[in-house]
XYZ file of C-alpha atoms in Angstrom:
673
model
C 112.457 -5.292 8.740
C 111.708 -8.277 10.825
C 109.620 -10.995 9.286
C 109.192 -12.127 5.758
C 105.929 -12.732 4.044
C 103.656 -15.541 4.967
C 102.614 -17.043 1.693
C 99.242 -18.704 1.668
C 97.750 -18.244 -1.765
C 98.910 -21.435 -3.433
C 95.981 -23.135 -5.135
C 95.307 -26.756 -5.865
C 96.073 -27.615 -9.467
C 93.525 -30.052 -10.819
C 93.252 -32.043 -7.654
C 96.813 -33.271 -7.987
C 98.068 -32.799 -4.488
C 101.638 -31.931 -5.283
C 100.406 -29.009 -7.304
C 99.955 -26.634 -4.465
C 102.699 -24.384 -3.562
C 101.756 -24.924 -0.157
C 105.271 -24.038 0.290
C 103.413 -20.954 0.261
C 102.889 -21.727 3.823
C 106.376 -20.436 4.247
C 107.017 -17.884 6.648
C 109.347 -15.829 8.016
C 112.592 -15.081 9.475
C 112.474 -14.170 13.061
C 114.937 -11.365 13.571
C 114.986 -8.208 11.596
C 117.037 -8.104 8.465
C 119.335 -5.367 9.650
C 119.315 -6.549 13.218
C 118.151 -3.151 14.370
C 115.011 -1.310 15.384
C 112.322 -3.900 14.778
C 109.615 -1.277 15.122
C 111.422 1.476 13.274
C 110.144 0.884 9.789
C 107.127 -1.209 10.585
C 103.713 0.039 11.340
C 100.262 -1.251 11.386
C 96.894 -2.061 10.180
C 93.726 -0.119 10.817
C 92.167 0.110 14.229
C 93.314 1.388 17.556
C 92.549 -1.091 20.300
C 93.215 -4.755 21.002
C 90.433 -7.251 20.523
C 89.782 -8.592 24.007
C 86.437 -10.006 24.931
C 86.301 -7.488 27.738
C 86.754 -4.750 25.161
C 89.463 -2.997 27.133
C 93.212 -2.696 27.496
C 93.130 -2.655 31.255
C 96.330 -3.352 33.138
C 95.647 -6.683 34.808
C 98.993 -7.058 36.567
C 101.796 -4.904 37.822
C 104.829 -3.570 35.993
C 106.744 -6.837 35.979
C 106.808 -8.936 32.828
C 105.128 -12.326 33.268
C 107.115 -15.320 34.434
C 107.078 -17.730 31.502
C 107.791 -20.663 33.779
C 104.526 -19.981 35.623
C 101.155 -21.733 35.554
C 100.140 -23.877 32.647
C 96.683 -24.382 31.221
C 94.197 -26.139 33.432
C 92.171 -28.291 31.016
C 89.221 -28.245 33.423
C 88.923 -24.474 33.005
C 88.837 -24.537 29.197
C 85.562 -24.829 27.365
C 84.887 -27.248 24.538
C 85.452 -25.804 21.075
C 82.171 -25.527 19.183
C 82.889 -25.862 15.476
C 80.517 -24.366 12.936
C 80.203 -22.917 9.465
C 82.930 -20.463 8.468
C 81.839 -16.895 7.783
C 85.334 -15.562 7.077
C 85.637 -14.754 3.365
C 89.041 -16.461 3.143
C 87.540 -19.746 4.361
C 85.135 -20.419 1.499
C 85.833 -24.151 1.110
C 82.685 -25.943 2.360
C 84.782 -28.618 4.052
C 86.200 -26.060 6.487
C 84.863 -25.462 9.983
C 85.550 -22.422 12.164
C 85.412 -21.545 15.840
C 86.787 -19.218 18.491
C 88.205 -20.014 21.901
C 88.473 -17.574 24.802
C 91.830 -17.705 26.608
C 93.166 -15.597 29.478
C 95.063 -12.492 28.451
C 97.186 -13.089 31.564
C 97.555 -16.700 32.658
C 98.472 -15.490 36.165
C 95.007 -13.912 36.316
C 92.739 -16.412 34.537
C 89.551 -14.675 35.691
C 90.592 -11.376 34.141
C 90.417 -10.145 30.546
C 90.369 -12.713 27.768
C 91.415 -12.927 24.139
C 89.371 -14.678 21.458
C 91.545 -17.058 19.410
C 90.278 -17.631 15.851
C 90.402 -21.249 14.633
C 89.811 -23.034 11.343
C 90.056 -26.728 10.606
C 89.851 -29.346 7.938
C 88.112 -32.153 9.847
C 89.468 -35.686 9.824
C 88.105 -37.631 6.865
C 87.474 -40.775 8.914
C 88.293 -42.473 12.219
C 89.512 -39.302 13.916
C 92.690 -39.887 15.928
C 93.514 -36.328 16.961
C 94.555 -32.979 15.546
C 97.625 -31.380 13.973
C 98.031 -27.702 14.845
C 99.846 -25.459 12.401
C 101.903 -22.279 12.726
C 103.698 -20.670 9.744
C 106.102 -18.398 11.595
C 106.693 -14.700 11.806
C 106.261 -14.241 14.688
C 102.987 -12.675 13.686
C 102.003 -14.815 10.708
C 98.416 -15.931 10.387
C 97.936 -19.654 10.875
C 94.300 -19.329 9.845
C 94.889 -18.233 6.257
C 97.240 -21.052 5.167
C 94.917 -23.757 6.467
C 91.895 -22.048 4.920
C 93.754 -22.031 1.591
C 95.671 -25.314 1.648
C 94.651 -27.361 4.672
C 93.053 -30.113 2.583
C 96.233 -30.466 0.546
C 98.366 -30.729 3.676
C 96.002 -33.336 5.050
C 96.151 -35.363 1.837
C 99.863 -35.036 1.065
C 100.982 -35.852 4.607
C 98.625 -38.820 4.917
C 96.713 -37.206 7.776
C 93.183 -38.249 6.837
C 92.587 -39.410 10.430
C 93.508 -36.013 11.868
C 91.958 -32.590 11.978
C 94.271 -29.986 10.461
C 93.859 -26.914 12.670
C 95.031 -23.419 11.902
C 94.799 -20.505 14.308
C 95.800 -16.894 14.472
C 98.074 -16.616 17.522
C 97.305 -13.996 20.131
C 98.027 -10.536 18.784
C 97.680 -11.641 15.157
C 94.908 -10.619 12.739
C 91.638 -12.235 13.924
C 92.949 -13.046 17.428
C 93.189 -9.564 18.869
C 95.578 -8.422 16.155
C 97.902 -5.743 17.485
C 97.137 -2.362 15.941
C 99.249 0.415 17.389
C 98.897 2.684 14.351
C 96.439 2.796 11.478
C 96.759 1.837 7.819
C 97.367 5.404 6.699
C 100.319 5.754 9.065
C 101.779 2.467 7.942
C 101.388 3.285 4.265
C 103.045 6.676 4.720
C 106.017 5.135 6.515
C 106.280 1.825 4.647
C 109.053 2.452 2.127
C 111.102 5.183 3.703
C 114.428 6.322 2.317
C 116.986 4.698 4.615
C 119.571 7.215 3.427
C 117.707 10.471 4.053
C 118.888 13.406 1.981
C 116.413 16.000 3.261
C 114.981 17.053 6.635
C 111.601 15.747 5.467
C 112.975 12.254 4.823
C 114.678 12.228 8.220
C 111.478 13.386 9.909
C 109.542 10.474 8.417
C 112.140 8.023 9.733
C 111.919 9.556 13.201
C 108.117 9.483 13.098
C 108.092 5.798 12.161
C 110.107 4.835 15.235
C 108.397 6.975 17.824
C 104.929 6.911 16.287
C 104.710 3.154 16.599
C 105.913 3.166 20.214
C 103.601 6.021 21.183
C 100.635 4.314 19.517
C 101.329 1.060 21.351
C 101.527 2.810 24.703
C 98.338 4.753 24.070
C 96.325 1.759 22.889
C 97.652 -1.049 25.074
C 99.253 0.382 28.199
C 101.495 -2.290 29.630
C 99.397 -5.274 28.453
C 101.675 -6.001 25.477
C 103.890 -8.083 27.751
C 101.231 -10.811 27.611
C 101.738 -11.475 23.872
C 104.653 -13.830 24.407
C 105.629 -17.111 22.790
C 105.096 -18.910 26.090
C 101.547 -17.588 26.381
C 100.832 -18.609 22.771
C 102.096 -22.086 23.687
C 99.629 -22.064 26.596
C 96.909 -21.040 24.149
C 97.861 -24.061 22.051
C 97.346 -26.273 25.064
C 93.982 -24.645 25.640
C 93.120 -25.538 22.033
C 94.232 -29.129 22.667
C 92.038 -29.305 25.763
C 89.137 -27.664 23.931
C 89.396 -30.345 21.255
C 89.170 -33.005 23.950
C 92.524 -34.582 23.061
C 95.038 -35.955 25.542
C 97.945 -35.096 23.252
C 98.612 -32.775 20.351
C 100.582 -32.986 17.115
C 102.162 -29.848 15.691
C 103.566 -28.610 12.386
C 105.591 -25.406 12.641
C 107.696 -23.463 10.151
C 110.389 -20.867 10.884
C 109.513 -19.057 14.145
C 106.766 -21.670 14.440
C 109.518 -24.170 15.211
C 110.522 -22.199 18.297
C 106.854 -21.943 19.300
C 106.590 -25.727 18.994
C 109.799 -26.228 20.973
C 108.484 -23.967 23.745
C 105.253 -25.965 23.834
C 107.267 -29.161 24.095
C 109.289 -27.616 26.919
C 106.217 -26.508 28.897
C 104.004 -29.525 28.118
C 106.320 -32.469 27.336
C 103.762 -35.180 28.134
C 101.178 -33.632 25.819
C 103.279 -33.910 22.666
C 102.188 -36.703 20.337
C 104.485 -35.736 17.426
C 106.047 -32.620 15.920
C 107.562 -31.377 12.685
C 109.737 -28.270 13.083
C 110.633 -27.129 9.558
C 113.358 -24.462 9.104
C 114.297 -24.243 12.742
C 114.717 -20.974 14.611
C 116.385 -21.073 18.022
C 116.944 -17.653 19.672
C 118.741 -19.045 22.710
C 122.505 -18.879 22.844
C 123.327 -16.510 19.977
C 126.021 -13.966 20.665
C 125.151 -10.300 20.124
C 127.176 -10.347 16.910
C 125.296 -13.411 15.658
C 121.987 -11.711 16.371
C 122.947 -8.848 14.081
C 124.824 -10.754 11.395
C 122.992 -14.055 10.916
C 120.185 -13.069 8.564
C 122.159 -10.310 6.883
C 124.804 -12.838 5.893
C 122.150 -15.427 4.992
C 120.365 -13.145 2.564
C 123.642 -11.859 1.164
C 124.495 -15.448 0.257
C 121.037 -16.079 -1.203
C 121.352 -12.929 -3.316
C 124.690 -14.114 -4.675
C 123.156 -17.468 -5.624
C 120.260 -15.721 -7.371
C 122.650 -13.392 -9.215
C 124.751 -16.351 -10.361
C 121.633 -18.144 -11.618
C 120.498 -15.055 -13.516
C 123.972 -14.444 -14.899
C 124.229 -18.007 -16.207
C 120.678 -18.094 -17.610
C 120.003 -16.088 -20.749
C 116.255 -16.513 -20.158
C 116.554 -14.475 -16.966
C 114.884 -11.107 -17.583
C 117.653 -9.326 -15.619
C 120.522 -11.193 -17.255
C 123.870 -9.392 -17.466
C 127.578 -10.150 -17.353
C 127.466 -8.842 -13.768
C 123.936 -9.105 -12.350
C 125.005 -7.783 -8.974
C 126.403 -4.610 -10.546
C 123.187 -4.164 -12.544
C 121.163 -4.489 -9.339
C 123.440 -1.988 -7.581
C 122.923 0.490 -10.403
C 119.156 0.112 -10.166
C 119.330 0.635 -6.412
C 121.188 3.897 -6.924
C 118.815 4.922 -9.692
C 115.787 4.466 -7.443
C 117.477 6.293 -4.575
C 118.168 9.302 -6.753
C 114.951 9.223 -8.803
C 112.135 7.122 -7.278
C 109.432 5.853 -9.611
C 105.790 6.759 -9.112
C 103.359 3.858 -9.192
C 99.843 3.926 -10.640
C 98.471 4.626 -7.156
C 100.824 7.560 -6.605
C 103.180 5.786 -4.240
C 106.914 6.307 -4.554
C 108.982 3.232 -5.437
C 112.485 3.859 -4.134
C 115.532 1.865 -3.143
C 113.762 0.670 0.003
C 110.988 -0.826 -2.138
C 113.624 -2.584 -4.235
C 115.419 -3.980 -1.191
C 112.176 -5.269 0.313
C 111.131 -6.871 -2.985
C 114.509 -8.557 -3.339
C 114.442 -9.930 0.187
C 110.937 -11.288 -0.311
C 111.881 -13.171 -3.488
C 114.947 -14.772 -1.939
C 112.793 -16.866 0.369
C 111.915 -19.254 -2.437
C 113.821 -20.279 -5.547
C 110.503 -20.316 -7.377
C 110.396 -16.526 -7.043
C 113.810 -15.929 -8.614
C 112.358 -15.412 -12.142
C 109.627 -13.205 -10.671
C 112.249 -10.962 -9.113
C 114.212 -10.749 -12.355
C 111.105 -9.744 -14.292
C 110.153 -7.116 -11.701
C 113.664 -5.620 -11.706
C 113.793 -5.386 -15.484
C 110.450 -3.580 -15.523
C 111.554 -1.206 -12.756
C 114.710 -0.445 -14.690
C 112.464 0.502 -17.636
C 110.357 2.787 -15.451
C 107.551 0.515 -14.198
C 107.647 -0.163 -10.426
C 104.517 -2.349 -10.307
C 106.479 -5.611 -10.050
C 108.684 -4.553 -7.169
C 105.640 -3.102 -5.397
C 103.825 -6.433 -5.771
C 106.689 -8.384 -4.184
C 107.391 -5.814 -1.472
C 103.725 -5.300 -0.576
C 103.126 -9.040 -0.217
C 106.168 -9.231 2.026
C 104.848 -6.397 4.185
C 101.317 -7.715 4.521
C 99.899 -4.856 2.448
C 96.736 -5.799 0.577
C 95.950 -4.426 -2.897
C 93.296 -2.133 -1.387
C 95.834 -0.476 0.901
C 94.820 -2.265 4.077
C 97.328 -4.304 6.079
C 97.496 -7.526 8.009
C 98.854 -7.152 11.522
C 102.097 -9.007 10.715
C 104.405 -6.028 10.919
C 102.824 -4.678 14.070
C 102.657 -7.906 16.005
C 106.113 -9.195 15.109
C 108.100 -6.736 17.167
C 105.721 -6.945 20.114
C 105.821 -10.753 20.199
C 109.601 -10.703 19.959
C 109.931 -8.236 22.813
C 107.382 -10.017 25.016
C 109.248 -13.283 24.349
C 112.650 -11.882 25.280
C 113.827 -12.104 21.654
C 115.883 -8.938 21.703
C 118.646 -7.214 19.819
C 120.776 -5.588 22.540
C 123.368 -2.931 21.740
C 126.782 -4.399 20.830
C 129.811 -3.879 23.055
C 131.869 -2.784 20.054
C 129.500 -1.060 17.607
C 132.310 0.210 15.364
C 133.767 -3.289 15.055
C 130.349 -4.817 14.390
C 129.561 -2.233 11.737
C 132.813 -3.075 9.967
C 131.871 -6.787 9.976
C 128.408 -6.017 8.628
C 129.855 -4.006 5.747
C 132.395 -6.732 4.993
C 130.149 -9.800 5.268
C 126.889 -8.328 3.946
C 127.763 -5.335 1.758
C 124.352 -5.226 0.067
C 121.974 -6.285 2.823
C 123.866 -4.377 5.480
C 124.915 -1.540 3.233
C 122.615 1.045 4.782
C 123.189 0.117 8.427
C 124.811 3.029 10.227
C 126.500 3.448 13.579
C 123.384 5.228 14.845
C 121.413 2.040 14.192
C 123.684 0.131 16.564
C 123.901 2.664 19.386
C 121.244 4.038 21.710
C 122.025 6.197 24.720
C 119.389 4.370 26.753
C 120.613 0.947 25.648
C 117.105 0.237 24.322
C 118.066 -0.231 20.654
C 115.041 -2.393 19.830
C 112.479 -0.447 21.887
C 111.542 -3.483 24.004
C 111.990 -1.750 27.349
C 109.421 0.855 26.358
C 106.961 -1.611 24.850
C 106.858 -4.758 26.963
C 109.543 -4.519 29.581
C 112.360 -7.007 29.761
C 111.843 -10.749 29.984
C 113.961 -13.796 29.241
C 113.823 -16.099 26.256
C 112.326 -19.468 27.191
C 115.106 -22.088 26.980
C 114.324 -25.207 24.965
C 114.438 -28.452 26.948
C 112.240 -31.418 26.018
C 112.022 -34.643 27.971
C 108.906 -36.174 26.435
C 108.437 -39.369 24.439
C 106.677 -37.923 21.381
C 108.869 -38.065 18.236
C 110.072 -34.777 16.725
C 111.648 -34.053 13.321
C 113.695 -30.870 12.893
C 114.463 -29.678 9.350
C 117.377 -27.390 8.503
C 118.469 -26.095 5.108
C 122.074 -25.600 4.098
C 121.051 -22.645 1.884
C 118.247 -21.211 3.991
C 118.734 -17.426 4.129
C 116.402 -16.810 7.074
C 117.166 -19.661 9.479
C 120.703 -21.020 9.204
C 121.285 -24.705 9.659
C 123.156 -24.218 12.932
C 119.832 -23.318 14.575
C 118.413 -26.676 13.476
C 121.479 -28.425 14.859
C 121.173 -26.612 18.180
C 117.442 -27.270 18.487
C 117.867 -30.965 17.680
C 120.424 -31.336 20.472
C 118.199 -29.512 22.964
C 115.084 -31.556 22.199
C 116.625 -34.832 23.272
C 116.910 -38.423 22.051
C 113.448 -38.654 20.440
C 114.382 -35.947 17.945
C 115.947 -36.369 14.508
C 117.368 -33.725 12.228
C 116.892 -33.727 8.461
C 119.245 -31.669 6.275
C 117.911 -30.152 3.049
C 120.574 -29.157 0.516
C 118.505 -26.925 -1.773
C 117.682 -23.231 -1.794
C 114.944 -21.503 0.142
C 113.162 -21.349 3.470
C 110.580 -23.959 4.494
C 110.353 -27.288 2.670
C 106.805 -28.449 3.389
C 105.445 -29.790 0.083
C 108.496 -28.400 -1.729
C 110.830 -31.368 -1.310
C 109.381 -34.844 -1.840
C 112.030 -36.322 0.433
C 111.314 -33.897 3.273
C 107.551 -34.188 2.842
C 107.681 -37.993 3.101
C 109.677 -37.772 6.326
C 107.310 -35.191 7.783
C 104.332 -37.351 6.830
C 105.839 -40.420 8.497
C 106.358 -38.771 11.861
C 102.979 -37.009 11.974
C 100.868 -39.863 10.617
C 102.728 -42.926 11.896
C 105.064 -41.644 14.671
C 107.981 -42.960 12.615
C 111.353 -41.192 12.919
C 113.949 -41.201 10.131
C 117.446 -42.574 10.598
C 120.135 -40.325 12.011
C 121.846 -38.032 9.531
C 119.270 -38.088 6.725
C 120.044 -35.661 3.885
C 117.411 -34.606 1.325
C 118.401 -33.145 -2.041
C 116.080 -30.964 -4.152
C 113.616 -32.659 -6.476
C 114.745 -32.763 -10.121
C 113.107 -30.452 -12.644
C 110.417 -32.066 -14.805
C 111.581 -32.384 -18.404
C 109.498 -31.409 -21.426
C 107.593 -34.512 -22.616
C 108.168 -35.737 -26.167
C 104.634 -34.887 -27.311
C 104.794 -31.288 -26.065
C 106.167 -29.848 -29.307
C 103.215 -31.325 -31.221
C 100.588 -29.362 -29.283
C 98.396 -27.222 -31.523
C 97.055 -23.825 -30.483
C 94.205 -21.626 -31.735
C 95.292 -18.882 -34.103
C 94.140 -16.280 -31.593
C 96.816 -17.395 -29.079
C 100.202 -15.669 -28.862
C 103.537 -17.399 -28.961
C 104.947 -18.578 -25.636
C 105.460 -15.686 -23.206
C 107.336 -15.701 -19.912
C 104.978 -14.845 -17.048
C 106.806 -16.182 -13.967
C 104.648 -14.222 -11.541
C 101.550 -16.082 -12.775
C 103.186 -19.463 -12.251
C 104.438 -18.391 -8.821
C 100.966 -17.218 -7.781
C 99.524 -20.594 -8.786
C 102.287 -22.461 -6.981
C 103.770 -24.024 -10.092
C 107.477 -24.850 -10.041
C 109.703 -26.747 -12.440
C 109.906 -29.635 -9.963
C 106.112 -29.950 -9.985
C 105.623 -30.064 -13.736
C 106.597 -28.643 -17.089
C 104.601 -25.551 -18.083
C 104.323 -22.685 -20.554
C 102.028 -19.692 -20.921
C 100.409 -17.883 -23.845
C 98.043 -14.924 -24.034
C 94.962 -14.086 -26.071
C 92.373 -11.347 -26.418
C 89.595 -13.951 -26.267
C 87.621 -14.037 -23.036
C 88.289 -16.929 -20.675
C 85.414 -19.149 -21.823
C 86.106 -18.603 -25.524
C 89.813 -19.312 -24.997
C 89.043 -22.502 -23.067
C 86.615 -23.693 -25.725
C 89.064 -22.976 -28.547
C 91.923 -24.839 -26.876
C 89.595 -27.699 -25.954
C 88.702 -28.131 -29.630
C 92.379 -28.226 -30.650
C 93.200 -30.832 -27.995
C 90.193 -32.987 -28.888
C 91.316 -33.044 -32.515
C 94.751 -34.232 -31.311
C 93.248 -37.150 -29.382
C 93.352 -35.662 -25.869
C 90.484 -36.784 -23.620
C 88.964 -34.430 -21.051
C 89.403 -35.451 -17.428
C 86.857 -32.873 -16.257
C 86.924 -29.404 -14.785
C 88.141 -28.198 -11.416
C 86.891 -25.084 -9.628
C 89.886 -23.184 -8.270
C 87.670 -20.627 -6.593
C 89.198 -17.771 -8.609
C 86.881 -15.490 -10.577
C 87.098 -15.615 -14.383
C 89.249 -18.755 -14.251
C 88.613 -22.104 -15.938
C 90.698 -25.203 -15.270
C 90.415 -28.394 -17.282
C 92.401 -31.605 -17.166
C 93.202 -33.778 -20.168
C 94.658 -37.216 -20.618
C 97.166 -37.329 -23.452
C 97.208 -40.201 -25.953
C 100.227 -41.498 -23.994
C 98.324 -41.444 -20.714
C 99.999 -38.344 -19.291
C 98.070 -35.548 -17.593
C 97.867 -32.053 -19.081
C 96.247 -29.316 -17.006
C 95.048 -26.154 -18.748
C 94.289 -23.072 -16.629
C 92.638 -20.146 -18.411
C 92.632 -16.832 -16.520
C 90.607 -13.919 -17.849
C 91.345 -10.272 -16.972
C 89.107 -10.285 -13.896
C 91.106 -13.162 -12.390
C 93.986 -10.781 -11.782
C 91.820 -8.535 -9.637
C 91.399 -11.326 -7.067
C 93.608 -11.713 -4.011
C 94.924 -15.008 -5.370
C 96.420 -13.501 -8.525
C 96.763 -9.796 -7.693
C 100.518 -10.172 -7.254
C 100.821 -11.318 -10.863
C 98.706 -8.510 -12.337
C 101.653 -6.150 -12.996
C 103.207 -8.678 -15.369
C 100.049 -9.306 -17.426
C 98.993 -6.883 -20.197
C 95.671 -5.176 -19.539
C 92.486 -6.847 -20.824
C 94.394 -10.031 -21.619
C 93.514 -13.659 -20.990
C 96.370 -15.930 -19.923
C 96.425 -19.620 -20.834
C 98.785 -21.773 -18.774
C 99.246 -25.412 -19.679
C 101.021 -27.798 -17.354
C 102.286 -31.352 -17.757
C 102.080 -33.328 -14.530
C 104.007 -36.625 -14.595
C 101.986 -39.632 -13.448
């Protein structure tokens, strides 16, 4: 499966900026995790036609894929963006403003059909100096949702109070004509297919997934899918710049978003003010073998690191003398006897693999994965469904984002292909040797196609070339690469840095995970300097992970109401709130009291101990109360009380499987000052 989840549900913890897991803005690897058949096991969200302002899928050009070196945006032809109140339910912060901008579907035919690009922004606080556009990756990730959720935090933490922070759904994504080749029901039926079919029925579902997606795309879009390319999205970005009335643009991109930014810099070098390209992806220059092996090997390594952590940590819910062997046994168990979830869906080995991949994107999700695996082993698949569904863009109500429909189309239209290998038998042997778990179910049939169209691109968009990266502008650019990034290996960051010229610096992050925005203090400070002040770091800067926050001395003296439980491990709750051990020290307890009664009871205990209230903060989550307290030593303690209804909201739905029914959760967090 191609892209990983785009996390965007981190919430601001008591107005302390570092408290957002706006790392939750992380997104996604860019090639599929088996290197084969991007469309095969992906499907779609409801609907059957693209959202063009003309309301049609008319063929506006001939059969030839567009020339990505062709015309650029003419600022004179782009209207001014008219910002107004947001009506989208995900953009409920009153500071946000929303708009749409019509752009040509085909830039060679600017008077033809148009697409409506959805925009959201956090306006500059004062003395506006421009805008910073944001893209989280995918390709196919929403750039609207992360800014709606965490744009104010990004603005504050990166020192960008003089800049608008602008998010947009790229063409073909969600609100911007989101690609919908098949409906939700089709996608749900084909979401977690058995990759090792044992019956004709299982094989039929696999075959349907491949061909059904292709047939749906052809029926709904004709040959217009070739216009959903990275280069055309870069042109849309320039239309946004012109619509804002700015001479130059700043850009913050993660994962595939780094390649999008690099393409923009290539096409519009004089219009770049500054860029941050975090977790670089560079599709140019990889050998066929590298295209198949890179992410498989990356996630194999990340799995081994997770297994070692769990093996060495007795608090890990999946702890064993050989965690890898325990995981293998669970995989086999779910293959032979899938578990039925509360909604009737079958949780099999594919669900487990998807959940595992999703959690390996961030070290903060390692305990969440362990907890979900232990519960699955005991017969409850809710935890692995929560991780896997979030990864796949499946909402709790069974609807889908367009991520897993648009990703393959954008890749194909951009020339990001997975061609058949010259030596499929030799490649298969390397896959099995170098990635025995993540490539374990790849077969020779996955690597061979009689037509040579292994990835389906010829049928969907036609063949085009990847845009080479070549920047000659003066605007400073920072490229971030992680030594332990499973999705985008550091060599891509090295290659991109070299291609972007002398005004580019590379920063190396030595920790785990993919995407370091607001995760690493060192990286965040460097990113802030280039975007706010146009200041580049020295050559060869290396950033290590932040240290874990230690338990403060007064922590053991905290008193709790008699109705509260002892400390319980609920890692999924902390992950949903964006709380990591480098942010603060935290614990959780549960109670049968409702949220208000629990908050009042704890407040009374803290007042008796000399803690002074610092006021309440509205997190925008139903049945949730957050209060800050100053300790007698001047430290800050944040208490977040979440009643049962809180776990029915989108923000906390992923944590619901780990919380007992009709239970209130009390999380208390020490934030060093």
